[in-house]
GROMACS .gro file of N, CA and C in nm:
model
  303
    1MET      N    1   2.513   0.215   2.591
    1MET     CA    2   2.392   0.238   2.668
    1MET      C    3   2.357   0.113   2.747
    2THR      N    4   2.300   0.136   2.862
    2THR     CA    5   2.254   0.024   2.944
    2THR      C    6   2.116  -0.021   2.897
    3LYS      N    7   2.074  -0.134   2.950
    3LYS     CA    8   1.942  -0.188   2.917
    3LYS      C    9   1.832  -0.087   2.949
    4ILE      N   10   1.841  -0.025   3.066
    4ILE     CA   11   1.739   0.070   3.109
    4ILE      C   12   1.740   0.194   3.019
    5GLU      N   13   1.858   0.241   2.981
    5GLU     CA   14   1.866   0.357   2.891
    5GLU      C   15   1.802   0.328   2.756
    6ILE      N   16   1.827   0.211   2.703
    6ILE     CA   17   1.769   0.174   2.574
    6ILE      C   18   1.616   0.170   2.583
    7ILE      N   19   1.564   0.113   2.689
    7ILE     CA   20   1.419   0.107   2.708
    7ILE      C   21   1.361   0.248   2.724
    8ALA      N   22   1.425   0.330   2.805
    8ALA     CA   23   1.376   0.467   2.827
    8ALA      C   24   1.374   0.546   2.697
    9ARG      N   25   1.478   0.536   2.620
    9ARG     CA   26   1.487   0.613   2.496
    9ARG      C   27   1.399   0.558   2.385
   10ARG      N   28   1.407   0.428   2.361
   10ARG     CA   29   1.341   0.370   2.244
   10ARG      C   30   1.196   0.331   2.266
   11ILE      N   31   1.160   0.294   2.385
   11ILE     CA   32   1.022   0.252   2.409
   11ILE      C   33   0.941   0.365   2.473
   12LEU      N   34   0.994   0.421   2.581
   12LEU     CA   35   0.920   0.527   2.649
   12LEU      C   36   0.938   0.663   2.583
   13GLU      N   37   1.035   0.674   2.494
   13GLU     CA   38   1.065   0.796   2.419
   13GLU      C   39   1.106   0.912   2.510
   14TRP      N   40   1.173   0.879   2.621
   14TRP     CA   41   1.223   0.982   2.709
   14TRP      C   42   1.354   1.034   2.653
   15LYS      N   43   1.382   1.158   2.681
   15LYS     CA   44   1.507   1.221   2.639
   15LYS      C   45   1.595   1.240   2.762
   16LEU      N   46   1.725   1.219   2.746
   16LEU     CA   47   1.816   1.243   2.855
   16LEU      C   48   1.837   1.394   2.865
   17ASN      N   49   1.787   1.451   2.974
   17ASN     CA   50   1.794   1.596   2.992
   17ASN      C   51   1.929   1.639   3.049
   18ARG      N   52   1.977   1.562   3.140
   18ARG     CA   53   2.110   1.578   3.200
   18ARG      C   54   2.162   1.438   3.223
   19TRP      N   55   2.283   1.427   3.268
   19TRP     CA   56   2.341   1.295   3.292
   19TRP      C   57   2.263   1.216   3.396
   20ASP      N   58   2.185   1.285   3.479
   20ASP     CA   59   2.117   1.217   3.590
   20ASP      C   60   1.965   1.223   3.585
   21ARG      N   61   1.908   1.269   3.473
   21ARG     CA   62   1.761   1.271   3.469
   21ARG      C   63   1.709   1.265   3.326
   22TRP      N   64   1.591   1.202   3.317
   22TRP     CA   65   1.518   1.190   3.191
   22TRP      C   66   1.412   1.298   3.187
   23TYR      N   67   1.370   1.330   3.064
   23TYR     CA   68   1.256   1.419   3.047
   23TYR      C   69   1.149   1.344   2.969
   24ASP      N   70   1.034   1.331   3.030
   24ASP     CA   71   0.917   1.268   2.968
   24ASP      C   72   0.832   1.381   2.910
   25TYR      N   73   0.851   1.408   2.783
   25TYR     CA   74   0.782   1.522   2.722
   25TYR      C   75   0.632   1.501   2.709
   26LYS      N   76   0.586   1.377   2.703
   26LYS     CA   77   0.443   1.352   2.692
   26LYS      C   78   0.369   1.392   2.819
   27ASN      N   79   0.436   1.374   2.932
   27ASN     CA   80   0.376   1.408   3.061
   27ASN      C   81   0.440   1.530   3.125
   28ASP      N   82   0.531   1.595   3.052
   28ASP     CA   83   0.598   1.716   3.096
   28ASP      C   84   0.654   1.702   3.238
   29ARG      N   85   0.741   1.602   3.255
   29ARG     CA   86   0.801   1.580   3.386
   29ARG      C   87   0.942   1.526   3.373
   30PHE      N   88   1.019   1.546   3.477
   30PHE     CA   89   1.155   1.495   3.484
   30PHE      C   90   1.156   1.371   3.572
   31ILE      N   91   1.238   1.274   3.537
   31ILE     CA   92   1.253   1.152   3.613
   31ILE      C   93   1.402   1.132   3.639
   32LEU      N   94   1.440   1.124   3.764
   32LEU     CA   95   1.580   1.097   3.795
   32LEU      C   96   1.616   0.957   3.746
   33VAL      N   97   1.731   0.945   3.687
   33VAL     CA   98   1.778   0.815   3.638
   33VAL      C   99   1.775   0.712   3.751
   34SER      N  100   1.816   0.753   3.869
   34SER     CA  101   1.820   0.661   3.984
   34SER      C  102   1.681   0.622   4.032
   35ASP      N  103   1.578   0.699   3.994
   35ASP     CA  104   1.441   0.669   4.036
   35ASP      C  105   1.366   0.578   3.940
   36PHE      N  106   1.423   0.547   3.825
   36PHE     CA  107   1.356   0.460   3.729
   36PHE      C  108   1.431   0.327   3.724
   37GLN      N  109   1.374   0.228   3.791
   37GLN     CA  110   1.435   0.096   3.802
   37GLN      C  111   1.332  -0.012   3.766
   38PRO      N  112   1.297  -0.025   3.640
   38PRO     CA  113   1.192  -0.120   3.603
   38PRO      C  114   1.227  -0.266   3.628
   39ASP      N  115   1.354  -0.299   3.634
   39ASP     CA  116   1.392  -0.437   3.661
   39ASP      C  117   1.378  -0.472   3.810
   40GLU      N  118   1.360  -0.370   3.894
   40GLU     CA  119   1.345  -0.392   4.038
   40GLU      C  120   1.208  -0.352   4.089
   41ASN      N  121   1.137  -0.268   4.016
   41ASN     CA  122   1.011  -0.211   4.062
   41ASN      C  123   0.901  -0.244   3.961
   42LEU      N  124   0.804  -0.323   4.004
   42LEU     CA  125   0.698  -0.366   3.914
   42LEU      C  126   0.615  -0.250   3.861
   43ASP      N  127   0.593  -0.147   3.941
   43ASP     CA  128   0.519  -0.029   3.893
   43ASP      C  129   0.592   0.037   3.777
   44HIS      N  130   0.723   0.045   3.785
   44HIS     CA  131   0.802   0.102   3.675
   44HIS      C  132   0.794   0.012   3.552
   45ALA      N  133   0.802  -0.119   3.574
   45ALA     CA  134   0.792  -0.213   3.462
   45ALA      C  135   0.656  -0.202   3.393
   46MET      N  136   0.553  -0.176   3.470
   46MET     CA  137   0.419  -0.166   3.412
   46MET      C  138   0.405  -0.042   3.323
   47LEU      N  139   0.486   0.061   3.345
   47LEU     CA  140   0.489   0.175   3.252
   47LEU      C  141   0.531   0.128   3.113
   48ILE      N  142   0.627   0.038   3.111
   48ILE     CA  143   0.674  -0.019   2.984
   48ILE      C  144   0.565  -0.103   2.920
   49VAL      N  145   0.498  -0.184   3.001
   49VAL     CA  146   0.389  -0.268   2.950
   49VAL      C  147   0.281  -0.181   2.886
   50GLU      N  148   0.240  -0.076   2.955
   50GLU     CA  149   0.135   0.011   2.902
   50GLU      C  150   0.178   0.079   2.772
   51ARG      N  151   0.303   0.121   2.764
   51ARG     CA  152   0.352   0.184   2.641
   51ARG      C  153   0.352   0.085   2.525
   52LEU      N  154   0.401  -0.037   2.550
   52LEU     CA  155   0.404  -0.136   2.443
   52LEU      C  156   0.264  -0.179   2.402
   53LYS      N  157   0.172  -0.188   2.497
   53LYS     CA  158   0.033  -0.218   2.462
   53LYS      C  159  -0.024  -0.107   2.374
   54GLY      N  160   0.012   0.017   2.405
   54GLY     CA  161  -0.032   0.130   2.324
   54GLY      C  162   0.024   0.126   2.183
   55LEU      N  163   0.137   0.060   2.167
   55LEU     CA  164   0.198   0.045   2.035
   55LEU      C  165   0.147  -0.078   1.960
   56GLY      N  166   0.055  -0.151   2.024
   56GLY     CA  167  -0.006  -0.265   1.956
   56GLY      C  168   0.044  -0.402   1.997
   57PHE      N  169   0.133  -0.408   2.094
   57PHE     CA  170   0.182  -0.538   2.141
   57PHE      C  171   0.081  -0.601   2.235
   58THR      N  172   0.072  -0.732   2.231
   58THR     CA  173  -0.012  -0.807   2.323
   58THR      C  174   0.076  -0.859   2.435
   59TYR      N  175   0.039  -0.828   2.557
   59TYR     CA  176   0.117  -0.866   2.675
   59TYR      C  177   0.056  -0.988   2.741
   60LYS      N  178   0.141  -1.084   2.774
   60LYS     CA  179   0.099  -1.203   2.849
   60LYS      C  180   0.206  -1.234   2.952
   61THR      N  181   0.163  -1.295   3.063
   61THR     CA  182   0.257  -1.332   3.169
   61THR      C  183   0.207  -1.455   3.241
   62ASN      N  184   0.301  -1.525   3.305
   62ASN     CA  185   0.260  -1.633   3.394
   62ASN      C  186   0.240  -1.579   3.536
   63GLY      N  187   0.265  -1.449   3.555
   63GLY     CA  188   0.241  -1.384   3.682
   63GLY      C  189   0.358  -1.380   3.777
   64THR      N  190   0.464  -1.455   3.747
   64THR     CA  191   0.575  -1.457   3.843
   64THR      C  192   0.712  -1.433   3.780
   65SER      N  193   0.739  -1.491   3.664
   65SER     CA  194   0.875  -1.482   3.612
   65SER      C  195   0.887  -1.485   3.460
   66LYS      N  196   0.776  -1.475   3.390
   66LYS     CA  197   0.779  -1.480   3.244
   66LYS      C  198   0.689  -1.369   3.189
   67ALA      N  199   0.740  -1.298   3.087
   67ALA     CA  200   0.663  -1.193   3.022
   67ALA      C  201   0.678  -1.208   2.872
   68SER      N  202   0.566  -1.189   2.801
   68SER     CA  203   0.567  -1.199   2.656
   68SER      C  204   0.497  -1.079   2.595
   69PHE      N  205   0.559  -1.029   2.490
   69PHE     CA  206   0.498  -0.926   2.406
   69PHE      C  207   0.496  -0.986   2.266
   70ASP      N  208   0.377  -1.024   2.221
   70ASP     CA  209   0.363  -1.098   2.095
   70ASP      C  210   0.453  -1.221   2.100
   71ASP      N  211   0.546  -1.235   2.007
   71ASP     CA  212   0.630  -1.355   2.005
   71ASP      C  213   0.764  -1.338   2.077
   72ILE      N  214   0.781  -1.228   2.146
   72ILE     CA  215   0.903  -1.205   2.225
   72ILE      C  216   0.875  -1.245   2.369
   73CYS      N  217   0.939  -1.350   2.416
   73CYS     CA  218   0.920  -1.400   2.552
   73CYS      C  219   1.053  -1.401   2.626
   74GLU      N  220   1.050  -1.355   2.748
   74GLU     CA  221   1.170  -1.354   2.832
   74GLU      C  222   1.131  -1.392   2.974
   75THR      N  223   1.230  -1.436   3.049
   75THR     CA  224   1.210  -1.471   3.189
   75THR      C  225   1.301  -1.386   3.276
   76GLY      N  226   1.278  -1.392   3.405
   76GLY     CA  227   1.361  -1.322   3.502
   76GLY      C  228   1.333  -1.380   3.639
   77GLU      N  229   1.411  -1.340   3.736
   77GLU     CA  230   1.389  -1.387   3.872
   77GLU      C  231   1.257  -1.333   3.927
   78THR      N  232   1.215  -1.217   3.875
   78THR     CA  233   1.087  -1.157   3.914
   78THR      C  234   1.013  -1.118   3.786
   79LEU      N  235   0.887  -1.086   3.800
   79LEU     CA  236   0.809  -1.041   3.685
   79LEU      C  237   0.866  -0.909   3.632
   80ALA      N  238   0.908  -0.820   3.720
   80ALA     CA  239   0.966  -0.693   3.676
   80ALA      C  240   1.089  -0.717   3.588
   81GLN      N  241   1.174  -0.810   3.627
   81GLN     CA  242   1.292  -0.842   3.546
   81GLN      C  243   1.252  -0.903   3.413
   82ALA      N  244   1.151  -0.988   3.413
   82ALA     CA  245   1.105  -1.052   3.289
   82ALA      C  246   1.051  -0.947   3.192
   83ILE      N  247   0.972  -0.854   3.242
   83ILE     CA  248   0.919  -0.746   3.158
   83ILE      C  249   1.032  -0.663   3.101
   84THR      N  250   1.127  -0.626   3.186
   84THR     CA  251   1.241  -0.546   3.141
   84THR      C  252   1.322  -0.620   3.037
   85ASN      N  253   1.346  -0.748   3.058
   85ASN     CA  254   1.422  -0.828   2.962
   85ASN      C  255   1.350  -0.837   2.828
   86ALA      N  256   1.219  -0.857   2.831
   86ALA     CA  257   1.142  -0.866   2.706
   86ALA      C  258   1.141  -0.732   2.633
   87ALA      N  259   1.122  -0.624   2.707
   87ALA     CA  260   1.123  -0.491   2.646
   87ALA      C  261   1.259  -0.461   2.585
   88TYR      N  262   1.364  -0.500   2.653
   88TYR     CA  263   1.498  -0.479   2.601
   88TYR      C  264   1.519  -0.558   2.472
   89SER      N  265   1.468  -0.679   2.467
   89SER     CA  266   1.479  -0.760   2.345
   89SER      C  267   1.410  -0.691   2.228
   90ILE      N  268   1.296  -0.633   2.255
   90ILE     CA  269   1.224  -0.561   2.150
   90ILE      C  270   1.301  -0.437   2.107
   91ALA      N  271   1.343  -0.357   2.202
   91ALA     CA  272   1.410  -0.230   2.171
   91ALA      C  273   1.548  -0.251   2.110
   92ASP      N  274   1.623  -0.343   2.164
   92ASP     CA  275   1.761  -0.363   2.118
   92ASP      C  276   1.766  -0.429   1.980
   93ASN      N  277   1.672  -0.515   1.953
   93ASN     CA  278   1.669  -0.583   1.824
   93ASN      C  279   1.598  -0.503   1.717
   94SER      N  280   1.542  -0.389   1.757
   94SER     CA  281   1.469  -0.304   1.664
   94SER      C  282   1.364  -0.383   1.588
   95SER      N  283   1.298  -0.475   1.657
   95SER     CA  284   1.198  -0.558   1.592
   95SER      C  285   1.062  -0.489   1.585
   96ILE      N  286   1.059  -0.361   1.618
   96ILE     CA  287   0.939  -0.282   1.600
   96ILE      C  288   0.967  -0.173   1.498
   97ASP      N  289   0.866  -0.106   1.458
   97ASP     CA  290   0.877  -0.004   1.354
   97ASP      C  291   0.989   0.095   1.384
   98GLU      N  292   1.083   0.107   1.294
   98GLU     CA  293   1.197   0.196   1.311
   98GLU      C  294   1.156   0.342   1.314
   99GLY      N  295   1.037   0.374   1.270
   99GLY     CA  296   0.994   0.513   1.263
   99GLY      C  297   0.985   0.581   1.397
  100TRP      N  298   0.962   0.506   1.504
  100TRP     CA  299   0.948   0.570   1.634
  100TRP      C  300   1.070   0.552   1.721
  101ILE      N  301   1.167   0.476   1.677
  101ILE     CA  302   1.289   0.455   1.757
  101ILE      C  303   1.384   0.570   1.737
   0.00000   0.00000   0.00000
């Protein structure tokens, strides 16, 4: 799985409906895989931030290239990349409650 797939499945809880689209059952909508680019689009990255905040994580940023969720801090060339990198660290390391992954 790619970084984006891991974030979509484990953090956003989206299901792969077909090879080219996700299903967001909470909002009853389909999202094309090619349309979800959180490492390039800050609005997409903020969906991840809102989900992690809802799970109890505290979000902090320097506003340009660093994002932190509790004690997980990552950087990127852009804030969107930093958020994506931090979310991936959380999801890939399973450092959150396994019950929802």
